[in-house]
mmCIF file of C-alpha atoms and ligand atoms in Angstrom:
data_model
loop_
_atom_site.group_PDB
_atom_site.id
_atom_site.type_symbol
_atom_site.label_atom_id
_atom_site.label_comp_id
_atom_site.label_asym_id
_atom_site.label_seq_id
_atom_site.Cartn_x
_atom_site.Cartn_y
_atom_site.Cartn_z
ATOM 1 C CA UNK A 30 107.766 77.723 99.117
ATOM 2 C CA UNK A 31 111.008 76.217 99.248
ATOM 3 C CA UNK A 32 113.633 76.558 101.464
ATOM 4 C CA UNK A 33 115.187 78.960 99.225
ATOM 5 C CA UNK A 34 112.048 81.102 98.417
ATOM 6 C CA UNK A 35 111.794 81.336 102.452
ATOM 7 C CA UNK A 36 115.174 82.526 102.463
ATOM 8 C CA UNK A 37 114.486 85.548 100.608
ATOM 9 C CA UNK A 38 111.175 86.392 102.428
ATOM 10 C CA UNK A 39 113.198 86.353 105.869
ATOM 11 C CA UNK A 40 115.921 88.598 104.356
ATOM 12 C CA UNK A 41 113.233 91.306 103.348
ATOM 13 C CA UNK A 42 111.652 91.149 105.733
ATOM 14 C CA UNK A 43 114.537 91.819 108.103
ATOM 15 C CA UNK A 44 115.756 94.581 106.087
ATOM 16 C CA UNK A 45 112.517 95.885 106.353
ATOM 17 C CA UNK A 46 112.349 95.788 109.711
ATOM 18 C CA UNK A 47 115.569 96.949 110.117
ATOM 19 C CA UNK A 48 114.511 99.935 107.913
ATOM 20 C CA UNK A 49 111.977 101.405 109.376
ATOM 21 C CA UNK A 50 113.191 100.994 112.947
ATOM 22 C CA UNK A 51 115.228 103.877 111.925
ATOM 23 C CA UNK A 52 113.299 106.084 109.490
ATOM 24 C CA UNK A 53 110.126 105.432 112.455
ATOM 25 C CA UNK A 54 112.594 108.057 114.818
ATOM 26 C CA UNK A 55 112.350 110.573 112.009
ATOM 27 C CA UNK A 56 109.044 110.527 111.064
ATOM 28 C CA UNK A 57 107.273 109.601 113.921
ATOM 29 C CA UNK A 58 103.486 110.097 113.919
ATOM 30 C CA UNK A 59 102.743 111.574 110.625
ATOM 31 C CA UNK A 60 101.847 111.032 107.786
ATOM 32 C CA UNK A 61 104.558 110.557 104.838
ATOM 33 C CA UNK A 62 103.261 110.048 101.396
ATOM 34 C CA UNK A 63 106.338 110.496 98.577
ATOM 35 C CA UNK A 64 110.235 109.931 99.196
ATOM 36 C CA UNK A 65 111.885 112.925 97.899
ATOM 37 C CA UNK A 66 115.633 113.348 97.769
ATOM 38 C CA UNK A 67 115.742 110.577 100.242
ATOM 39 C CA UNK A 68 113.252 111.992 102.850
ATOM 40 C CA UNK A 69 109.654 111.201 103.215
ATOM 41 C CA UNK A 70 107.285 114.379 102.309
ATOM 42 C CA UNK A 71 104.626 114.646 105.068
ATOM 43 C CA UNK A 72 101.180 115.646 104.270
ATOM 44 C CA UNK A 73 98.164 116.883 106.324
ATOM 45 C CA UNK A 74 96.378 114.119 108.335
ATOM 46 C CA UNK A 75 93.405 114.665 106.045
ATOM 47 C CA UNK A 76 95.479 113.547 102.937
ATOM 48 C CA UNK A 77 94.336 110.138 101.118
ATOM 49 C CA UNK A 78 97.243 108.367 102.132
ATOM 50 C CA UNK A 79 97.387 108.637 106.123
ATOM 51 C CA UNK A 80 96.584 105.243 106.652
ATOM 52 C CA UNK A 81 99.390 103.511 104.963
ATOM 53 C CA UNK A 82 102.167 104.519 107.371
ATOM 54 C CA UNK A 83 100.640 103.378 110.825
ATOM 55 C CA UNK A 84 99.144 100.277 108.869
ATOM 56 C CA UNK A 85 102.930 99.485 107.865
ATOM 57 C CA UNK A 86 103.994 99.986 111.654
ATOM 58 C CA UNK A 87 100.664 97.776 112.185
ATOM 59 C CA UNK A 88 102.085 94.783 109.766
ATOM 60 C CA UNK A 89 105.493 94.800 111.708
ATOM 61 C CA UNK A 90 104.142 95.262 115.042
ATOM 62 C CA UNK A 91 102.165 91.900 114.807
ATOM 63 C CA UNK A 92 105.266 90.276 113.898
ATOM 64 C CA UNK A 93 107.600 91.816 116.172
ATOM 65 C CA UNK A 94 105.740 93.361 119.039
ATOM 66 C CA UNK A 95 108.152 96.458 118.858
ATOM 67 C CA UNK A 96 106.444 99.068 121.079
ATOM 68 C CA UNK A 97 107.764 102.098 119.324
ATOM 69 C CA UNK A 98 105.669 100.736 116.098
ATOM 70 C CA UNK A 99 102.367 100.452 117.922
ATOM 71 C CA UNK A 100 102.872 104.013 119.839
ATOM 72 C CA UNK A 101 103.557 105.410 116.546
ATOM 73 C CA UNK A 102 100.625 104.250 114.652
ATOM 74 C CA UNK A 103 98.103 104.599 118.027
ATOM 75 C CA UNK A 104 99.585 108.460 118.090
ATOM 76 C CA UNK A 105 98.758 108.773 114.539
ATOM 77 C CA UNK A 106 95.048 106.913 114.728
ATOM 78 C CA UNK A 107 94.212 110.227 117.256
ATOM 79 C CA UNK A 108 95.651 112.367 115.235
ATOM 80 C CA UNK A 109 92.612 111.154 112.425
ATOM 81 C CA UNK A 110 89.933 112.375 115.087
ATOM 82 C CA UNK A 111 90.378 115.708 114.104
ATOM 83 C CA UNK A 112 89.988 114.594 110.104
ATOM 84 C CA UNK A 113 86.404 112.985 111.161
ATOM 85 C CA UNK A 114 84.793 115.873 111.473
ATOM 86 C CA UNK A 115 86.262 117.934 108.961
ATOM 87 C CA UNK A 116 83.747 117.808 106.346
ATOM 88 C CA UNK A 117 85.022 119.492 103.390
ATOM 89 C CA UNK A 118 87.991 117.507 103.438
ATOM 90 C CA UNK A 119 86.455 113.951 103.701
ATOM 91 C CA UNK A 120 86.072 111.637 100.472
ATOM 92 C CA UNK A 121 85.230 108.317 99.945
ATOM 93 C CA UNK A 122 89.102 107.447 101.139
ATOM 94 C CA UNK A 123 88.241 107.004 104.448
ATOM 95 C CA UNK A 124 88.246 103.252 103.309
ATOM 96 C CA UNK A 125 91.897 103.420 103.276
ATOM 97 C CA UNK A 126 92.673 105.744 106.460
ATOM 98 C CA UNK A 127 90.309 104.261 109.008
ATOM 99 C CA UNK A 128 91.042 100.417 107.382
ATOM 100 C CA UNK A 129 94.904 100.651 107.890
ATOM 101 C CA UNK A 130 94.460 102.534 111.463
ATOM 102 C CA UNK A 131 91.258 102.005 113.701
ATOM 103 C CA UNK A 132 90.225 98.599 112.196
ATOM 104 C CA UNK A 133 93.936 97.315 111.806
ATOM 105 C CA UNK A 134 93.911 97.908 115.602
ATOM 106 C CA UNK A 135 90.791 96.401 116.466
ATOM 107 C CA UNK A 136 91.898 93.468 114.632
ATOM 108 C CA UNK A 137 95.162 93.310 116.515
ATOM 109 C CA UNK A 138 93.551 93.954 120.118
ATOM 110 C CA UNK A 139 90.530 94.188 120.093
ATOM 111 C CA UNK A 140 90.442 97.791 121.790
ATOM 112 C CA UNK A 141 86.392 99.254 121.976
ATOM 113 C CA UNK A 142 87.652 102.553 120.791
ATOM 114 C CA UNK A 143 88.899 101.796 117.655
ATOM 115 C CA UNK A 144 86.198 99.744 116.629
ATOM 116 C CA UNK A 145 84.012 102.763 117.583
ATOM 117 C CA UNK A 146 86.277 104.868 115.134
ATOM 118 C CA UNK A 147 86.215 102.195 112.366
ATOM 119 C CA UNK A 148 82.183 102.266 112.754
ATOM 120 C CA UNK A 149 81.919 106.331 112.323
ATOM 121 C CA UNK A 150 84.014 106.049 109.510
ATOM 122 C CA UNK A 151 82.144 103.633 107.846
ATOM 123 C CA UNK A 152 78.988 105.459 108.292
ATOM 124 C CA UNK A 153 80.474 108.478 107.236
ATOM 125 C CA UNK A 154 81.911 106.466 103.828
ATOM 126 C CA UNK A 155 77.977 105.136 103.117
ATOM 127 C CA UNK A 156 76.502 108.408 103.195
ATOM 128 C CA UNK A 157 78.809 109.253 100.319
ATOM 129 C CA UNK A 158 76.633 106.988 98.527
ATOM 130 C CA UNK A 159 74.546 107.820 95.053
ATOM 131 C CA UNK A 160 71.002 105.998 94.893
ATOM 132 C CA UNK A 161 70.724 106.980 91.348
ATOM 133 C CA UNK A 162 73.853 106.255 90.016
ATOM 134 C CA UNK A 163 74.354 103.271 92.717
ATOM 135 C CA UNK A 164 78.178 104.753 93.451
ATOM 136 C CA UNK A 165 80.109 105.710 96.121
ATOM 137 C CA UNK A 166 80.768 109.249 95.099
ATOM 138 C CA UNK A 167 84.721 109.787 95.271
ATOM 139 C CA UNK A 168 85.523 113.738 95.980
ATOM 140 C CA UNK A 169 84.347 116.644 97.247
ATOM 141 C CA UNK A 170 85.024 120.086 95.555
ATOM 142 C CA UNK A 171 88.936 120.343 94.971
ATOM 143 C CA UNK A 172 88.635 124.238 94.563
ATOM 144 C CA UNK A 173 85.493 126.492 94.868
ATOM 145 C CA UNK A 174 82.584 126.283 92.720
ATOM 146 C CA UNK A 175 84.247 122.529 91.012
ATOM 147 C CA UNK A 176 80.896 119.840 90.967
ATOM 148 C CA UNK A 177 82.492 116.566 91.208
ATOM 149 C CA UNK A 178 79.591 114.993 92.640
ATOM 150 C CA UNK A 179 79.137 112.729 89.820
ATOM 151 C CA UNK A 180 82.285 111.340 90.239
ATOM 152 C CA UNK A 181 83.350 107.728 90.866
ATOM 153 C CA UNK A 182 87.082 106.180 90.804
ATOM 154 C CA UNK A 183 88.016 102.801 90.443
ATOM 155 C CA UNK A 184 90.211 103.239 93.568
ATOM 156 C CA UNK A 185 87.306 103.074 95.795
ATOM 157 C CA UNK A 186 87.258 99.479 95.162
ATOM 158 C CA UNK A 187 90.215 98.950 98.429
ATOM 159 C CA UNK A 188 87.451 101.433 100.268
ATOM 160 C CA UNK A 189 84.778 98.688 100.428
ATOM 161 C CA UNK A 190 86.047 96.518 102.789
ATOM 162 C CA UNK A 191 85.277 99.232 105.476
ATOM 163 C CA UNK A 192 81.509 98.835 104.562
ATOM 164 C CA UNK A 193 81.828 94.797 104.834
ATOM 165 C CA UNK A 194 83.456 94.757 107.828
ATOM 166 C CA UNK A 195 81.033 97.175 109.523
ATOM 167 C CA UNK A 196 77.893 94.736 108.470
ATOM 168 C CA UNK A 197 79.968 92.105 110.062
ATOM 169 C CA UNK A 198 80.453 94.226 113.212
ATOM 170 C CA UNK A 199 77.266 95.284 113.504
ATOM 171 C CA UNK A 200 74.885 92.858 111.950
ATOM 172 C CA UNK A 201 73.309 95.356 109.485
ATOM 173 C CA UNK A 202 73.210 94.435 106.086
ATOM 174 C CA UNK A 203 73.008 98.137 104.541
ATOM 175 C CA UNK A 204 76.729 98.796 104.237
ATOM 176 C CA UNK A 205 77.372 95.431 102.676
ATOM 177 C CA UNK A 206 74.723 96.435 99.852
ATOM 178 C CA UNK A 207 76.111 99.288 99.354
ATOM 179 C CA UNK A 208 79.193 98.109 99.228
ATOM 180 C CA UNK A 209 78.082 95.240 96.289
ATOM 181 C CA UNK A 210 76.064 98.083 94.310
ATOM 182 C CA UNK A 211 79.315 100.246 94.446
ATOM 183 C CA UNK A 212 81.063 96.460 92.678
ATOM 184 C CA UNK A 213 78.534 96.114 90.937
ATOM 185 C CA UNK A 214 78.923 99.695 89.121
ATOM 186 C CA UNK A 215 82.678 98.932 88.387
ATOM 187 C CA UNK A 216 81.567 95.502 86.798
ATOM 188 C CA UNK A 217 79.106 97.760 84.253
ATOM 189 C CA UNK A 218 81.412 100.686 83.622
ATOM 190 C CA UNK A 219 84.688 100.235 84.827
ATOM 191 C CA UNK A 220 86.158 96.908 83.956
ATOM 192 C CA UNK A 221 86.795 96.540 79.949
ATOM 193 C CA UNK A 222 86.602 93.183 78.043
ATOM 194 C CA UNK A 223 90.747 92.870 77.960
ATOM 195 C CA UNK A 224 90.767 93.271 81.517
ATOM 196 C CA UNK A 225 91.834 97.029 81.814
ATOM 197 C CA UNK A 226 89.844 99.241 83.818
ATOM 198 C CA UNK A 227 88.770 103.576 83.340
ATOM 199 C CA UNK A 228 90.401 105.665 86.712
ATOM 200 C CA UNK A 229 87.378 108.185 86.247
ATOM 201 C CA UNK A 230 83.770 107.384 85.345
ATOM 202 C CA UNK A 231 81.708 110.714 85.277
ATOM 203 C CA UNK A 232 77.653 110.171 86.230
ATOM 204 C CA UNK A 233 74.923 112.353 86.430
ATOM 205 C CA UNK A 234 74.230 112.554 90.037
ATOM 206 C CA UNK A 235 71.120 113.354 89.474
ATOM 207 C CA UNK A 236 69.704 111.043 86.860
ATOM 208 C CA UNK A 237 72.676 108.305 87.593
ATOM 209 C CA UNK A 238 73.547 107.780 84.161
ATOM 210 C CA UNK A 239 76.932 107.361 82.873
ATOM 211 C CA UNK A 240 78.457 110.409 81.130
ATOM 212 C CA UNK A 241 81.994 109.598 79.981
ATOM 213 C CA UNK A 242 85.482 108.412 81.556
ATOM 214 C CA UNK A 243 88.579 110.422 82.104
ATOM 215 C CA UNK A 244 92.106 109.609 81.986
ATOM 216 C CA UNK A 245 92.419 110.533 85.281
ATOM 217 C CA UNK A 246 96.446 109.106 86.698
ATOM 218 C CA UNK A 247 96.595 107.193 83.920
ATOM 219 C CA UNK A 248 97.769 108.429 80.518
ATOM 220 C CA UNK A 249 94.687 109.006 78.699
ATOM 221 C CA UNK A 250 90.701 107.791 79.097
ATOM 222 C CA UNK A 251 91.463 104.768 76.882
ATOM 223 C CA UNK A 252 94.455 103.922 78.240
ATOM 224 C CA UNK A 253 95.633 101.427 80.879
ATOM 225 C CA UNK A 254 96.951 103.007 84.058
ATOM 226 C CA UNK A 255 98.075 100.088 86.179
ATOM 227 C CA UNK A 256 97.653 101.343 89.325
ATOM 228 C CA UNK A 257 94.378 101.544 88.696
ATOM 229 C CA UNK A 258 94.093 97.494 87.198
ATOM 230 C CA UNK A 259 96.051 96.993 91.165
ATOM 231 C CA UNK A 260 92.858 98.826 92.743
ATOM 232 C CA UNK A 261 90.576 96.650 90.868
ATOM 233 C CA UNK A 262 92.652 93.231 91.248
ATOM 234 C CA UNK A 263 92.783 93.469 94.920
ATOM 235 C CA UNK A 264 89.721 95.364 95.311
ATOM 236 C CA UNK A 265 87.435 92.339 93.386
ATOM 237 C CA UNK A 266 89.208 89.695 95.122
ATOM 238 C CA UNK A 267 88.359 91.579 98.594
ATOM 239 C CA UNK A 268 84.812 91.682 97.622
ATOM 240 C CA UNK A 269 84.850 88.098 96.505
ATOM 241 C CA UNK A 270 86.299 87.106 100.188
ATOM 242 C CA UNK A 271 83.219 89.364 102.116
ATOM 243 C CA UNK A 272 80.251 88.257 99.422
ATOM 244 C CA UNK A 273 81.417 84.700 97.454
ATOM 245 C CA UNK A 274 79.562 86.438 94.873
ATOM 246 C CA UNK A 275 81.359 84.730 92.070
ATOM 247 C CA UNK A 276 81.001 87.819 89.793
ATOM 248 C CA UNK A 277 83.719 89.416 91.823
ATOM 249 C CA UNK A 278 86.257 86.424 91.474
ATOM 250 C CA UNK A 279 85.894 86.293 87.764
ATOM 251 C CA UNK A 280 86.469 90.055 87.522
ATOM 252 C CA UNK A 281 89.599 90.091 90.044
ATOM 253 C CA UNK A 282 90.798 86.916 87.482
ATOM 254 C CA UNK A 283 90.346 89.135 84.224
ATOM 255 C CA UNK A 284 92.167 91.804 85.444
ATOM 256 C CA UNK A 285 95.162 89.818 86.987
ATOM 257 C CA UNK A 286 95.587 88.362 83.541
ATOM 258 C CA UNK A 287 95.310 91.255 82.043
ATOM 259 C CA UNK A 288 98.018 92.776 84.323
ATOM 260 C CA UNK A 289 100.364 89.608 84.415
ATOM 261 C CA UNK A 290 100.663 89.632 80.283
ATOM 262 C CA UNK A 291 101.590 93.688 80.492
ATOM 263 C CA UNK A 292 104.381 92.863 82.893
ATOM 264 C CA UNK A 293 107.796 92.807 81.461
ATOM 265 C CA UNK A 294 111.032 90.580 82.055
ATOM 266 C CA UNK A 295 111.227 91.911 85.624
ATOM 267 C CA UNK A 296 107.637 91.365 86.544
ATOM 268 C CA UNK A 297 107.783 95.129 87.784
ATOM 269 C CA UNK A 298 104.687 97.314 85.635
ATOM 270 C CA UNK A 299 105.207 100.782 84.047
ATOM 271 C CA UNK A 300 103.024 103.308 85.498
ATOM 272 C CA UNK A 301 100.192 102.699 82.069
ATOM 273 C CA UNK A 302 100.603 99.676 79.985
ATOM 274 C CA UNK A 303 99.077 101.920 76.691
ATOM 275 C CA UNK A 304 101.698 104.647 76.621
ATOM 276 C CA UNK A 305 102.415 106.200 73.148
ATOM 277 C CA UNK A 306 106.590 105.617 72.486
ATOM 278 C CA UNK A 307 107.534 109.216 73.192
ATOM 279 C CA UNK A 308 106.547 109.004 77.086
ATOM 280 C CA UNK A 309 108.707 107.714 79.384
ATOM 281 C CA UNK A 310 108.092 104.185 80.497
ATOM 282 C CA UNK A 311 108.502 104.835 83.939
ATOM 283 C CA UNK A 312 107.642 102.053 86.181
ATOM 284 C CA UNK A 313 104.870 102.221 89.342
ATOM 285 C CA UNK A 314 106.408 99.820 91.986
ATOM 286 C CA UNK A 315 103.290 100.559 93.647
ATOM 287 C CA UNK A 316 101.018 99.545 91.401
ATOM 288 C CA UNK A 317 103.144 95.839 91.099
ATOM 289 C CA UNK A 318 103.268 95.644 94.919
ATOM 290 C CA UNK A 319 98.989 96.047 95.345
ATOM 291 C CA UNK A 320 98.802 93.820 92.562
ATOM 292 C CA UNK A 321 100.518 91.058 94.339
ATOM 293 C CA UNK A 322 98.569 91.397 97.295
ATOM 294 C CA UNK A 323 95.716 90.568 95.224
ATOM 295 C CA UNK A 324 96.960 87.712 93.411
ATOM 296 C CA UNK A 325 97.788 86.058 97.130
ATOM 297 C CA UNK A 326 94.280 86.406 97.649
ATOM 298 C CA UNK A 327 93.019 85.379 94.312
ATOM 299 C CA UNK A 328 94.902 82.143 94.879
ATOM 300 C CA UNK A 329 93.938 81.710 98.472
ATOM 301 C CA UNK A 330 90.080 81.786 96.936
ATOM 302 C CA UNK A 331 90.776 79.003 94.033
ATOM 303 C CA UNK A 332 91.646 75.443 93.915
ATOM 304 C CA UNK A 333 94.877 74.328 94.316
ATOM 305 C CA UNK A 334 95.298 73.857 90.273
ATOM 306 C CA UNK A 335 94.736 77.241 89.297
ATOM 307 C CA UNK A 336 96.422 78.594 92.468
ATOM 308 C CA UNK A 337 99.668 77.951 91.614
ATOM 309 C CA UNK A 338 99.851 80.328 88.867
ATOM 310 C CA UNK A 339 98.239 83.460 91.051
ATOM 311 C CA UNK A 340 100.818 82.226 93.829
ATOM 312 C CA UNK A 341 103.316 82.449 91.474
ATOM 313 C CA UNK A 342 103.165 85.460 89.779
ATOM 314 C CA UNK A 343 102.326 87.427 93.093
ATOM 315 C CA UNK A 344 105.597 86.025 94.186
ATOM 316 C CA UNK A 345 107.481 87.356 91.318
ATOM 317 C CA UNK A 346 106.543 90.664 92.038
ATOM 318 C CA UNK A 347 107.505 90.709 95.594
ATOM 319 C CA UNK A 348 110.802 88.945 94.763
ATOM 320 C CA UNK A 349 111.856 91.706 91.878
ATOM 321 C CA UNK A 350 110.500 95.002 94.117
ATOM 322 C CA UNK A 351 113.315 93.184 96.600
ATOM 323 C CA UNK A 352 116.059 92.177 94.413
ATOM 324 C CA UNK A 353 115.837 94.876 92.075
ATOM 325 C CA UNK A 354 114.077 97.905 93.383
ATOM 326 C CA UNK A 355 114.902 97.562 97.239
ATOM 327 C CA UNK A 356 116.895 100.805 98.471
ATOM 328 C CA UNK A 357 118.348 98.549 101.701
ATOM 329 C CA UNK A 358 121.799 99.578 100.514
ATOM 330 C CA UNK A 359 121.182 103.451 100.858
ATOM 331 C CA UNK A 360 120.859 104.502 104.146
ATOM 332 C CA UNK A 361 120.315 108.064 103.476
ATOM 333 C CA UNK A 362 117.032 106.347 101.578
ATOM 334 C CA UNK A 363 113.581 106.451 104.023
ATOM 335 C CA UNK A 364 111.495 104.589 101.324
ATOM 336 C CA UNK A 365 111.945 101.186 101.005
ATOM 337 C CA UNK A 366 110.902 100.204 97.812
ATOM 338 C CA UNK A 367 112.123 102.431 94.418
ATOM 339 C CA UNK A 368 110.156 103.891 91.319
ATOM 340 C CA UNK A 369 106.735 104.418 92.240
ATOM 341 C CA UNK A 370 104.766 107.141 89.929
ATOM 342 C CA UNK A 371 102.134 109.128 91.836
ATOM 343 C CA UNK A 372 100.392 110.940 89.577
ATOM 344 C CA UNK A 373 102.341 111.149 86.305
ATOM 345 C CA UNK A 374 99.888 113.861 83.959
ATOM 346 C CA UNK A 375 100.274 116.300 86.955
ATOM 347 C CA UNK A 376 103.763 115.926 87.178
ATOM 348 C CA UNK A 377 103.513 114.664 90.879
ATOM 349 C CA UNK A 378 105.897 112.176 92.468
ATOM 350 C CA UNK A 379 106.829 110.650 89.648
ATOM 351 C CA UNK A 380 109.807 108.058 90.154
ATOM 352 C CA UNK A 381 109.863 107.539 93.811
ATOM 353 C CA UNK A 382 109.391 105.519 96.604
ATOM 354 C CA UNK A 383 105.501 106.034 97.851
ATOM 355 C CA UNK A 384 103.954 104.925 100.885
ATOM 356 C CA UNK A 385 101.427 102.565 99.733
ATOM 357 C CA UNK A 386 103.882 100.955 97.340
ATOM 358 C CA UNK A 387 106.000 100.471 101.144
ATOM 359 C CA UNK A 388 102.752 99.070 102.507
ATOM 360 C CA UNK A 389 101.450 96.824 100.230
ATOM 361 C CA UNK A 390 105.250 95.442 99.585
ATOM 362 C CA UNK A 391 105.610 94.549 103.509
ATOM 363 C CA UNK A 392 101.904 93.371 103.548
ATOM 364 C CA UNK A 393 102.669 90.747 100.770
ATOM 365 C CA UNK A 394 105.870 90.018 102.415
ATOM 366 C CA UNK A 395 103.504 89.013 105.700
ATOM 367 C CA UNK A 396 101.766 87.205 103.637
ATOM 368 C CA UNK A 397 104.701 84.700 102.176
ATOM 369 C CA UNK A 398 105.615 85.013 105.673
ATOM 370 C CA UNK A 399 101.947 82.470 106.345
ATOM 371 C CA UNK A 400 100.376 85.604 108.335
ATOM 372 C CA UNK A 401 96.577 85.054 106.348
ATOM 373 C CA UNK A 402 94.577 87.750 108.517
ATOM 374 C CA UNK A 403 93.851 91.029 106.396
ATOM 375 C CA UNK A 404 93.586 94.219 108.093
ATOM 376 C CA UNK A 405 91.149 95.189 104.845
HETATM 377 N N1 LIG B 504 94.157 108.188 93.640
HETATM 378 C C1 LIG B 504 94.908 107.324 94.448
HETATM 379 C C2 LIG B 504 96.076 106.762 93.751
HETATM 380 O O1 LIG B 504 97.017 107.497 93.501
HETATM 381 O O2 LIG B 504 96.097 105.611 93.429
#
């Protein structure tokens, strides 16, 4: 990057850090999810996104070795004992909680305990898996009597690296094949030829065979929720890094492109690039910020030719969620990043900042920054 481009990097980053040295005294250790009326919303520990905020602290913490950001994010990585052995609430997200807390740590120092934690969790995340079907299964009952065992979710994708970084820890192959089977699976049904992927794919747990996709946060079955085309960008190039099975690069490729030619002047997505003209074109800041992430890593994993062009265009994103969606100016603001959309057919945090869109902007701002360790 030029001096420039540096320039800009520094500036975010400082604002960032500046940021969340003050909203860290609010919230403290819990778990925020959506910025509502300025204020993060906190949700129970066993909530999907609990990760995201002690992996943010993580990201800064390496950086600046502020003390109140580790104690915050240790605090919060007990707080997930109590979600380990809560069954009923468990799904196949403890990729993202135990990723972003107990292995971030680990990677950072190395503590016994939290590679302990990171181990459980991953055991706990392959016995969610469907021999029949070869899929991680995604939920558990959302309300009495629902079957959702046959359920798999192109999110899951960002789950994997759990299961690859336990065979490295540990020697044993088995989560790293379950891991590729899982990829493999989202090659077959999730990943169209354009490059779009399905949210939903319903199986037959029993017999394993595909029954139909739903629309799931996206708009409709058919259409192109980009949150969703994030998961899989990222998600592919992640598997690429663990397996160099080639498969996985080509499929994190198709889906960048896909992705980059949706984006508009301001390299920010909407929240689905197929929406009909009477639904509002919200954008998903998320989805743009998990996208870049991946395209840094597709480009650290090609040759220096083709790099350029992933380089570029994950910079792009970064730069606009900075320059254009950034609420540094708004102190009464806890989110950092604007315009995320949560779950848009349930109505749910639609237009606001969102935790993982925070984390995945300040973990593509570490990586401009040269930082090239992930904690995924
Ligand atoms: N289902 C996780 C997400 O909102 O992307």
């Amino acid at each position: 990057m030029s001096v420039k481009e540096v320039q800009w990097v520094e500036e975010a980053w400082q604002q960032t850090v500046d940021k969340v040295s003050r909203t860290s005294q609010r919230i403290g250790a819990q778990f925020p999810h959506a910025s509502v009326k300025g204020s993060y919303v906190l949700e129970p520990s066993y909530w999907w996104t609990a990760g995201f905020w002690p992996g943010l602290l993580w990201l800064l913490y390496r950086e600046t070795k502020n003390e109140q950001f580790k104690s915050i994010a240790e605090q919060c990585e007990i707080m997930l004992d109590e979600v380990i052995t809560n069954y009923y609430k468990l799904d196949h997200d403890i990729g993202f909680m135990w990723t972003l807390t107990s292995v971030a740590r680990y990677k950072l120092l190395q503590a016994e305990n939290a590679k302990r934690r990171g181990l459980l969790a991953a055991n706990l995340l392959a016995a969610r898996f469907n021999v029949k079907g070869s899929f991680i299964r995604a939920w558990n009952p959302w309300s009495e009597g629902e079957d959702n065992s046959g359920i798999a979710i192109i999110d899951c994708l960002m789950n994997l690296p759990l299961l690859y970084w336990a065979s490295e820890q540990t020697g044993d192959p088995r989560y790293k094949h379950l891991a590729m089977e899982h990829a493999d699976t989202v090659l077959n049904h999730f990943i169209r030829a354009d490059g779009s992927v399905y949210h939903i794919v319903r199986f037959d747990a029993h017999t394993g065979e595909r029954i139909e996709a739903l629309g799931g946060q996206g708009f409709a079955p058919e259409s192109a929720w980009s949150r969703g085309a994030a998961w899989a960008i990222y998600g592919m190039a992640l598997s690429y890094q663990y397996t160099r099975d080639e498969r996985y690069l080509q499929a994190a490729k198709r889906v960048a492109h896909f992705f980059i030619a949706q984006l508009s002047e301001d390299h920010v997505p909407l929240w689905d690039f197929r929406l009909p003209s009477d639904i509002t074109p919200y954008r998903d800041t998320s989805a743009g910020a998990c996208a870049a992430c991946g395209l840094l890593l597709i480009a650290d994993q090609v040759d220096s030719v083709e790099a350029a062009s992933y380089r570029n265009a994950g910079e792009a994103i970064l730069r606009s969620l900075y320059e254009n969606y950034g609420a540094w100016n708004d102190q009464e603001e806890e989110g950092l990043i604007l315009h995320g959309t949560s779950h848009y057919p349930e109505g749910k945090n639609v237009d606001v900042p969102l935790i993982y869109g925070d984390y995945f902007f300040v973990e593509g701002l570490s990586r401009l920054k040269g930082q090239t360790e992930l904690f995924w």
